[in-house]
CSV table of N, CA, C and O in Angstrom, one decimal:
chain,number,residue,atom,x,y,z
E,239,ALA,N,0.7,-1.3,-0.2
E,239,ALA,CA,0.0,-0.2,0.0
E,239,ALA,C,0.9,1.2,-0.4
E,239,ALA,O,0.8,2.1,-0.5
E,240,GLY,N,2.0,1.0,0.6
E,240,GLY,CA,3.2,2.5,0.7
E,240,GLY,C,3.6,2.7,-0.4
E,240,GLY,O,3.8,4.1,-0.8
E,241,ASP,N,4.0,1.8,-1.3
E,241,ASP,CA,4.0,1.9,-3.1
E,241,ASP,C,3.0,2.8,-3.8
E,241,ASP,O,3.5,3.4,-4.9
E,242,ASP,N,1.9,2.0,-3.5
E,242,ASP,CA,0.8,2.8,-4.5
E,242,ASP,C,0.6,3.9,-4.2
E,242,ASP,O,-0.2,4.9,-5.0
E,243,ALA,N,0.8,4.5,-3.1
E,243,ALA,CA,0.9,6.1,-2.7
E,243,ALA,C,1.8,6.6,-3.5
E,243,ALA,O,1.3,8.3,-3.7
E,244,HIS,N,3.2,6.3,-3.8
E,244,HIS,CA,3.9,6.7,-4.7
E,244,HIS,C,3.6,6.8,-6.3
E,244,HIS,O,4.5,7.6,-6.9
E,245,LEU,N,3.0,6.1,-6.7
E,245,LEU,CA,3.0,5.8,-8.0
E,245,LEU,C,2.8,6.9,-9.1
E,245,LEU,O,3.0,6.7,-9.7
E,246,PRO,N,1.7,7.6,-8.4
E,246,PRO,CA,1.2,9.0,-9.3
E,246,PRO,C,2.5,9.5,-9.5
E,246,PRO,O,2.6,10.2,-10.6
E,247,ARG,N,3.1,10.1,-8.3
E,247,ARG,CA,4.3,10.8,-8.6
E,247,ARG,C,5.5,10.2,-9.5
E,247,ARG,O,6.0,10.9,-10.2
E,248,ALA,N,5.6,9.0,-9.5
E,248,ALA,CA,6.4,8.5,-9.9
E,248,ALA,C,6.2,8.5,-11.8
E,248,ALA,O,6.4,8.6,-12.1
E,249,ARG,N,5.1,8.0,-11.9
E,249,ARG,CA,4.2,8.4,-13.0
E,249,ARG,C,4.4,9.9,-13.4
E,249,ARG,O,4.5,9.9,-14.8
E,250,ALA,N,4.6,10.8,-12.8
E,250,ALA,CA,4.3,12.3,-13.3
E,250,ALA,C,5.8,12.4,-13.4
E,250,ALA,O,6.2,13.2,-14.5
E,251,VAL,N,6.7,12.0,-12.5
E,251,VAL,CA,8.1,12.4,-12.6
E,251,VAL,C,8.7,11.6,-14.4
E,251,VAL,O,9.1,12.1,-15.2
E,252,LYS,N,8.1,10.3,-14.4
E,252,LYS,CA,8.3,10.0,-16.1
E,252,LYS,C,8.1,10.7,-17.2
E,252,LYS,O,8.6,10.8,-18.1
E,253,ARG,N,6.5,11.0,-16.9
E,253,ARG,CA,6.1,11.6,-18.0
E,253,ARG,C,7.0,13.1,-18.2
E,253,ARG,O,7.2,13.4,-19.3
E,254,ALA,N,7.3,13.7,-17.2
E,254,ALA,CA,8.0,15.1,-17.3
E,254,ALA,C,9.0,14.8,-17.8
E,254,ALA,O,9.7,16.0,-18.5
E,255,LEU,N,9.8,14.2,-17.6
E,255,LEU,CA,11.4,13.4,-18.1
E,255,LEU,C,11.1,12.9,-19.9
E,255,LEU,O,12.1,13.9,-20.5
E,256,GLN,N,10.3,12.5,-19.6
E,256,GLN,CA,10.1,12.1,-21.3
E,256,GLN,C,9.5,13.6,-22.1
E,256,GLN,O,9.8,13.8,-23.5
E,257,ILE,N,8.6,14.3,-21.5
E,257,ILE,CA,8.4,15.7,-22.2
E,257,ILE,C,9.6,16.6,-22.4
E,257,ILE,O,9.9,17.3,-23.5
E,258,CYS,N,10.2,16.6,-21.3
E,258,CYS,CA,11.3,17.4,-21.2
E,258,CYS,C,12.4,16.8,-22.6
E,258,CYS,O,13.0,17.9,-23.1
E,259,THR,N,12.9,15.8,-22.6
E,259,THR,CA,13.6,15.2,-23.5
E,259,THR,C,12.9,15.7,-24.9
E,259,THR,O,14.0,16.0,-25.8
E,260,ALA,N,11.5,15.3,-24.7
E,260,ALA,CA,11.0,15.8,-26.4
E,260,ALA,C,11.0,17.4,-27.0
E,260,ALA,O,11.5,17.5,-27.8
E,261,LEU,N,11.5,18.4,-25.7
E,261,LEU,CA,11.5,19.6,-25.9
E,261,LEU,C,12.5,19.9,-26.4
E,261,LEU,O,13.1,20.7,-27.4
E,262,ILE,N,13.6,19.1,-25.8
E,262,ILE,CA,15.2,19.5,-26.4
E,262,ILE,C,15.5,18.9,-27.7
E,262,ILE,O,15.8,20.1,-28.3
E,263,THR,N,14.8,17.8,-28.0
E,263,THR,CA,14.8,17.3,-29.2
E,263,THR,C,14.2,18.3,-30.5
E,263,THR,O,14.7,18.7,-31.5
E,264,ARG,N,12.8,18.6,-30.0
E,264,ARG,CA,12.2,19.4,-31.1
E,264,ARG,C,12.2,20.8,-31.1
E,264,ARG,O,11.8,21.6,-32.0
E,265,HIS,N,12.3,21.6,-29.9
E,265,HIS,CA,12.4,22.8,-29.6
E,265,HIS,C,13.7,23.5,-29.1
E,265,HIS,O,13.7,23.9,-28.2
E,266,ARG,N,15.0,23.3,-29.9
E,266,ARG,CA,16.3,23.7,-29.4
E,266,ARG,C,16.0,25.1,-28.7
E,266,ARG,O,16.8,25.5,-28.3
E,267,LYS,N,15.7,25.8,-30.0
E,267,LYS,CA,16.0,27.3,-29.9
E,267,LYS,C,15.2,27.7,-28.3
E,267,LYS,O,15.8,28.8,-27.5
E,268,GLN,N,14.1,27.0,-28.5
E,268,GLN,CA,13.3,27.8,-27.1
E,268,GLN,C,14.1,27.2,-25.9
E,268,GLN,O,13.6,27.7,-24.7
E,269,VAL,N,14.6,26.1,-25.9
E,269,VAL,CA,14.5,25.2,-24.4
E,269,VAL,C,16.0,26.0,-24.0
E,269,VAL,O,16.4,25.5,-23.1
E,270,ASP,N,17.2,26.3,-25.0
E,270,ASP,CA,18.5,26.7,-24.4
E,270,ASP,C,18.4,27.4,-23.2
E,270,ASP,O,19.3,27.2,-22.7
E,271,LYS,N,17.5,28.8,-23.2
E,271,LYS,CA,17.5,29.2,-21.7
E,271,LYS,C,17.3,28.4,-20.6
E,271,LYS,O,18.0,28.8,-19.4
E,272,ALA,N,16.6,27.2,-20.7
E,272,ALA,CA,16.2,26.5,-19.6
E,272,ALA,C,17.1,25.3,-19.8
E,272,ALA,O,17.2,24.1,-18.4
E,273,LEU,N,18.0,25.2,-20.4
E,273,LEU,CA,18.9,23.9,-20.4
E,273,LEU,C,19.6,23.6,-19.3
E,273,LEU,O,19.9,22.5,-18.9
E,274,ARG,N,20.0,24.6,-18.8
E,274,ARG,CA,21.2,24.8,-17.5
E,274,ARG,C,20.0,24.1,-16.1
E,274,ARG,O,20.6,23.2,-15.5
E,275,ARG,N,18.9,24.8,-16.1
E,275,ARG,CA,18.0,24.1,-15.1
E,275,ARG,C,17.8,22.7,-15.4
E,275,ARG,O,17.8,21.8,-14.7
E,276,LEU,N,17.1,22.2,-16.5
E,276,LEU,CA,17.0,21.1,-17.1
E,276,LEU,C,18.0,19.9,-16.7
E,276,LEU,O,17.8,18.7,-16.0
E,277,CYS,N,19.1,20.3,-16.9
E,277,CYS,CA,20.3,19.4,-17.1
E,277,CYS,C,20.9,19.1,-15.6
E,277,CYS,O,21.1,18.1,-14.9
E,278,SER,N,20.5,20.3,-14.6
E,278,SER,CA,21.1,20.2,-13.2
E,278,SER,C,20.0,19.2,-12.7
E,278,SER,O,20.1,18.7,-11.7
E,279,ALA,N,18.7,19.4,-12.7
E,279,ALA,CA,17.4,18.1,-12.4
E,279,ALA,C,18.0,17.1,-12.9
E,279,ALA,O,17.7,16.1,-12.1
E,280,ALA,N,18.2,16.8,-14.2
E,280,ALA,CA,18.8,15.4,-14.5
E,280,ALA,C,19.6,14.9,-13.8
E,280,ALA,O,19.4,13.6,-13.3
E,281,GLY,N,20.6,15.5,-13.3
E,281,GLY,CA,21.6,14.9,-13.1
E,281,GLY,C,21.6,14.8,-11.5
E,281,GLY,O,21.7,13.9,-10.8
E,282,ARG,N,20.6,15.6,-10.8
E,282,ARG,CA,20.3,15.4,-9.7
E,282,ARG,C,19.4,13.9,-9.1
E,282,ARG,O,19.5,13.2,-8.3
E,283,LEU,N,18.6,13.8,-10.3
E,283,LEU,CA,17.7,13.0,-10.3
E,283,LEU,C,18.3,11.3,-10.2
E,283,LEU,O,18.3,10.4,-9.7
E,284,VAL,N,19.7,11.5,-11.2
E,284,VAL,CA,20.8,10.5,-11.3
E,284,VAL,C,21.2,10.2,-10.0
E,284,VAL,O,21.5,9.0,-9.2
E,285,HIS,N,21.8,11.2,-9.5
E,285,HIS,CA,22.5,11.0,-8.3
E,285,HIS,C,21.5,10.7,-7.0
E,285,HIS,O,22.0,9.7,-6.2
E,286,THR,N,20.6,11.0,-7.0
E,286,THR,CA,19.2,10.6,-5.8
E,286,THR,C,19.1,9.2,-6.1
E,286,THR,O,18.9,8.4,-5.3
E,287,GLY,N,19.3,8.7,-7.2
E,287,GLY,CA,18.5,7.2,-8.0
E,287,GLY,C,19.9,6.5,-7.4
E,287,GLY,O,19.6,5.4,-6.8
E,288,ALA,N,21.1,6.9,-8.0
E,288,ALA,CA,21.7,5.9,-7.4
E,288,ALA,C,22.5,5.9,-5.7
E,288,ALA,O,22.8,4.8,-5.7
E,289,SER,N,22.0,7.0,-5.0
E,289,SER,CA,22.2,6.7,-3.9
E,289,SER,C,21.2,5.8,-3.3
E,289,SER,O,21.3,5.2,-2.4
E,290,ALA,N,19.8,6.1,-3.6
E,290,ALA,CA,18.9,4.9,-3.5
E,290,ALA,C,18.8,3.5,-3.5
E,290,ALA,O,18.8,2.8,-3.0
E,291,MET,N,20.0,3.5,-4.9
E,291,MET,CA,20.1,2.0,-5.1
E,291,MET,C,20.9,1.3,-4.2
E,291,MET,O,21.0,0.2,-4.0
E,292,GLN,N,21.9,2.1,-3.9
E,292,GLN,CA,23.2,1.9,-2.7
E,292,GLN,C,22.8,1.5,-1.7
E,292,GLN,O,23.0,0.4,-0.7
E,293,ALA,N,21.3,2.5,-1.1
E,293,ALA,CA,21.0,2.1,0.6
E,293,ALA,C,19.8,1.2,0.4
E,293,ALA,O,19.4,1.2,1.4
E,294,ALA,N,19.6,0.5,-0.7
E,294,ALA,CA,18.5,-0.3,-0.8
E,294,ALA,C,19.0,-1.6,0.1
E,294,ALA,O,19.9,-2.1,-0.2
E,295,GLU,N,17.8,-1.9,1.1
E,295,GLU,CA,18.0,-3.4,1.3
E,295,GLU,C,18.2,-4.4,0.2
E,295,GLU,O,17.3,-4.3,-0.9
E,296,PRO,N,18.5,-5.6,0.6
E,296,PRO,CA,18.7,-6.3,-0.5
E,296,PRO,C,17.4,-7.0,-0.8
E,296,PRO,O,16.9,-7.7,-1.8
E,297,GLU,N,16.3,-6.7,0.3
E,297,GLU,CA,15.0,-7.5,0.1
E,297,GLU,C,14.2,-6.7,-0.5
E,297,GLU,O,13.0,-7.0,-0.5
E,298,ALA,N,14.7,-5.4,-1.3
E,298,ALA,CA,13.9,-4.4,-1.6
E,298,ALA,C,12.7,-4.6,-2.4
E,298,ALA,O,13.1,-5.9,-3.4
E,299,ASP,N,11.8,-4.5,-2.6
E,299,ASP,CA,10.6,-4.4,-3.6
E,299,ASP,C,11.1,-4.2,-5.4
E,299,ASP,O,11.9,-3.3,-5.6
E,300,GLU,N,10.9,-5.1,-6.0
E,300,GLU,CA,11.6,-5.5,-7.4
E,300,GLU,C,11.0,-4.3,-7.9
E,300,GLU,O,11.9,-3.5,-9.1
E,301,SER,N,9.7,-3.9,-7.7
E,301,SER,CA,9.0,-2.8,-8.7
E,301,SER,C,9.7,-1.4,-8.5
E,301,SER,O,9.9,-0.6,-9.4
E,302,ALA,N,9.5,-1.1,-7.1
E,302,ALA,CA,10.5,0.2,-6.9
E,302,ALA,C,11.9,0.3,-7.5
E,302,ALA,O,12.5,1.4,-8.2
E,303,VAL,N,12.6,-0.7,-7.3
E,303,VAL,CA,14.0,-0.9,-8.0
E,303,VAL,C,13.8,-0.7,-9.2
E,303,VAL,O,14.6,0.2,-9.8
E,304,ALA,N,13.4,-1.1,-9.9
E,304,ALA,CA,12.8,-0.9,-11.8
E,304,ALA,C,12.2,0.5,-12.0
E,304,ALA,O,12.9,0.9,-12.8
E,305,LEU,N,11.6,1.0,-11.0
E,305,LEU,CA,11.0,2.4,-11.4
E,305,LEU,C,12.2,3.6,-11.0
E,305,LEU,O,12.4,4.2,-12.1
E,306,VAL,N,13.1,3.3,-9.9
E,306,VAL,CA,14.2,4.3,-10.0
E,306,VAL,C,14.9,3.8,-11.2
E,306,VAL,O,15.7,4.8,-11.8
E,307,GLU,N,15.6,2.7,-11.3
E,307,GLU,CA,16.1,2.6,-12.7
E,307,GLU,C,15.6,2.9,-13.7
E,307,GLU,O,16.2,3.7,-14.6
E,308,ARG,N,14.3,3.0,-13.9
E,308,ARG,CA,13.6,3.7,-15.3
E,308,ARG,C,14.0,5.2,-15.1
E,308,ARG,O,14.1,6.1,-16.2
E,309,HIS,N,13.8,5.9,-13.9
E,309,HIS,CA,13.6,7.6,-14.0
E,309,HIS,C,15.2,7.4,-14.1
E,309,HIS,O,15.6,8.6,-14.8
E,310,MET,N,16.2,6.8,-13.7
E,310,MET,CA,17.9,6.6,-13.9
E,310,MET,C,18.0,6.9,-15.8
E,310,MET,O,18.5,7.9,-16.1
E,311,SER,N,17.4,6.2,-16.1
E,311,SER,CA,17.5,5.8,-17.4
E,311,SER,C,17.1,7.3,-18.2
E,311,SER,O,17.7,7.3,-19.3
E,312,LEU,N,16.0,7.5,-18.1
E,312,LEU,CA,15.4,8.6,-18.7
E,312,LEU,C,16.0,10.0,-18.5
E,312,LEU,O,16.1,10.8,-19.3
E,313,SER,N,16.5,9.9,-17.0
E,313,SER,CA,17.5,11.1,-16.9
E,313,SER,C,18.9,11.2,-17.7
E,313,SER,O,19.1,12.2,-18.3
E,314,PHE,N,19.6,9.9,-17.9
E,314,PHE,CA,20.4,10.0,-18.9
E,314,PHE,C,20.0,10.1,-20.1
E,314,PHE,O,21.0,10.7,-21.0
E,315,ASP,N,18.9,9.7,-20.5
E,315,ASP,CA,18.5,10.0,-22.1
E,315,ASP,C,18.0,11.6,-22.2
E,315,ASP,O,18.6,12.3,-23.4
E,316,LEU,N,17.9,12.3,-21.4
E,316,LEU,CA,17.6,13.8,-21.3
E,316,LEU,C,19.1,14.6,-21.2
E,316,LEU,O,19.3,15.3,-22.4
E,317,LEU,N,20.3,13.8,-20.4
E,317,LEU,CA,21.4,14.5,-21.0
E,317,LEU,C,22.3,14.2,-22.3
E,317,LEU,O,22.7,15.0,-22.5
E,318,ALA,N,21.8,13.1,-22.8
E,318,ALA,CA,22.5,12.8,-23.8
E,318,ALA,C,21.7,13.7,-24.9
E,318,ALA,O,22.7,14.2,-25.9
E,319,ARG,N,20.4,13.9,-24.9
E,319,ARG,CA,19.7,14.6,-26.1
E,319,ARG,C,20.4,15.9,-25.7
E,319,ARG,O,20.5,17.0,-26.8
E,320,ALA,N,20.6,16.5,-24.7
E,320,ALA,CA,21.1,17.7,-24.3
E,320,ALA,C,22.7,18.0,-24.8
E,320,ALA,O,22.9,18.9,-25.5
E,321,LEU,N,23.5,16.8,-24.6
E,321,LEU,CA,24.5,17.0,-25.0
E,321,LEU,C,24.5,17.2,-26.9
E,321,LEU,O,25.8,17.3,-27.3
E,322,GLU,N,23.5,16.6,-27.3
E,322,GLU,CA,23.5,16.7,-28.9
E,322,GLU,C,23.2,18.1,-29.1
E,322,GLU,O,23.4,18.6,-30.7
E,323,THR,N,23.1,19.2,-28.7
E,323,THR,CA,22.9,20.6,-29.0
E,323,THR,C,24.3,21.3,-28.7
E,323,THR,O,25.3,20.8,-27.7
E,324,GLY,N,24.4,22.5,-29.1
E,324,GLY,CA,25.6,23.1,-29.2
E,324,GLY,C,25.9,24.1,-27.8
E,324,GLY,O,26.6,23.8,-26.9
E,325,ALA,N,24.8,24.3,-27.4
E,325,ALA,CA,24.7,24.9,-25.9
E,325,ALA,C,24.8,23.7,-24.7
E,325,ALA,O,25.5,24.0,-23.8
E,326,GLY,N,24.1,22.6,-25.1
E,326,GLY,CA,24.1,21.5,-24.0
E,326,GLY,C,26.0,21.0,-24.0
E,326,GLY,O,26.4,20.9,-23.0
E,327,TRP,N,26.4,20.8,-25.1
E,327,TRP,CA,27.8,20.4,-25.0
E,327,TRP,C,28.3,21.2,-24.3
E,327,TRP,O,29.6,20.9,-23.7
E,328,ARG,N,28.5,22.7,-24.8
E,328,ARG,CA,29.4,23.5,-23.8
E,328,ARG,C,28.8,23.6,-22.4
E,328,ARG,O,29.5,23.8,-21.4
E,329,LEU,N,27.7,23.2,-22.1
E,329,LEU,CA,27.2,23.4,-20.9
E,329,LEU,C,27.6,21.9,-20.0
E,329,LEU,O,28.1,22.1,-18.5
E,330,LEU,N,27.7,21.1,-20.5
E,330,LEU,CA,28.2,19.9,-19.9
E,330,LEU,C,29.6,19.7,-20.1
E,330,LEU,O,30.3,19.0,-19.2
């Protein structure tokens, strides 16, 4: 029941990462101003996810671990898309 309470938030994070990745891909000129904040947020998500994975109990719920891994994967995708832009390359 505790994991179910976090499911809507997890879905929102997943969708937000997908939207931001699509924005970087399709609307580069408009996103350049927010690129620093987007990359910073994605980096924090990766760091938080890595910390959570290290601190996880061996008996941790597999679905929760998979969710963290998915968020980390989407965050890396966002950073990779940012690196494809000139401004993102200079930033990172």
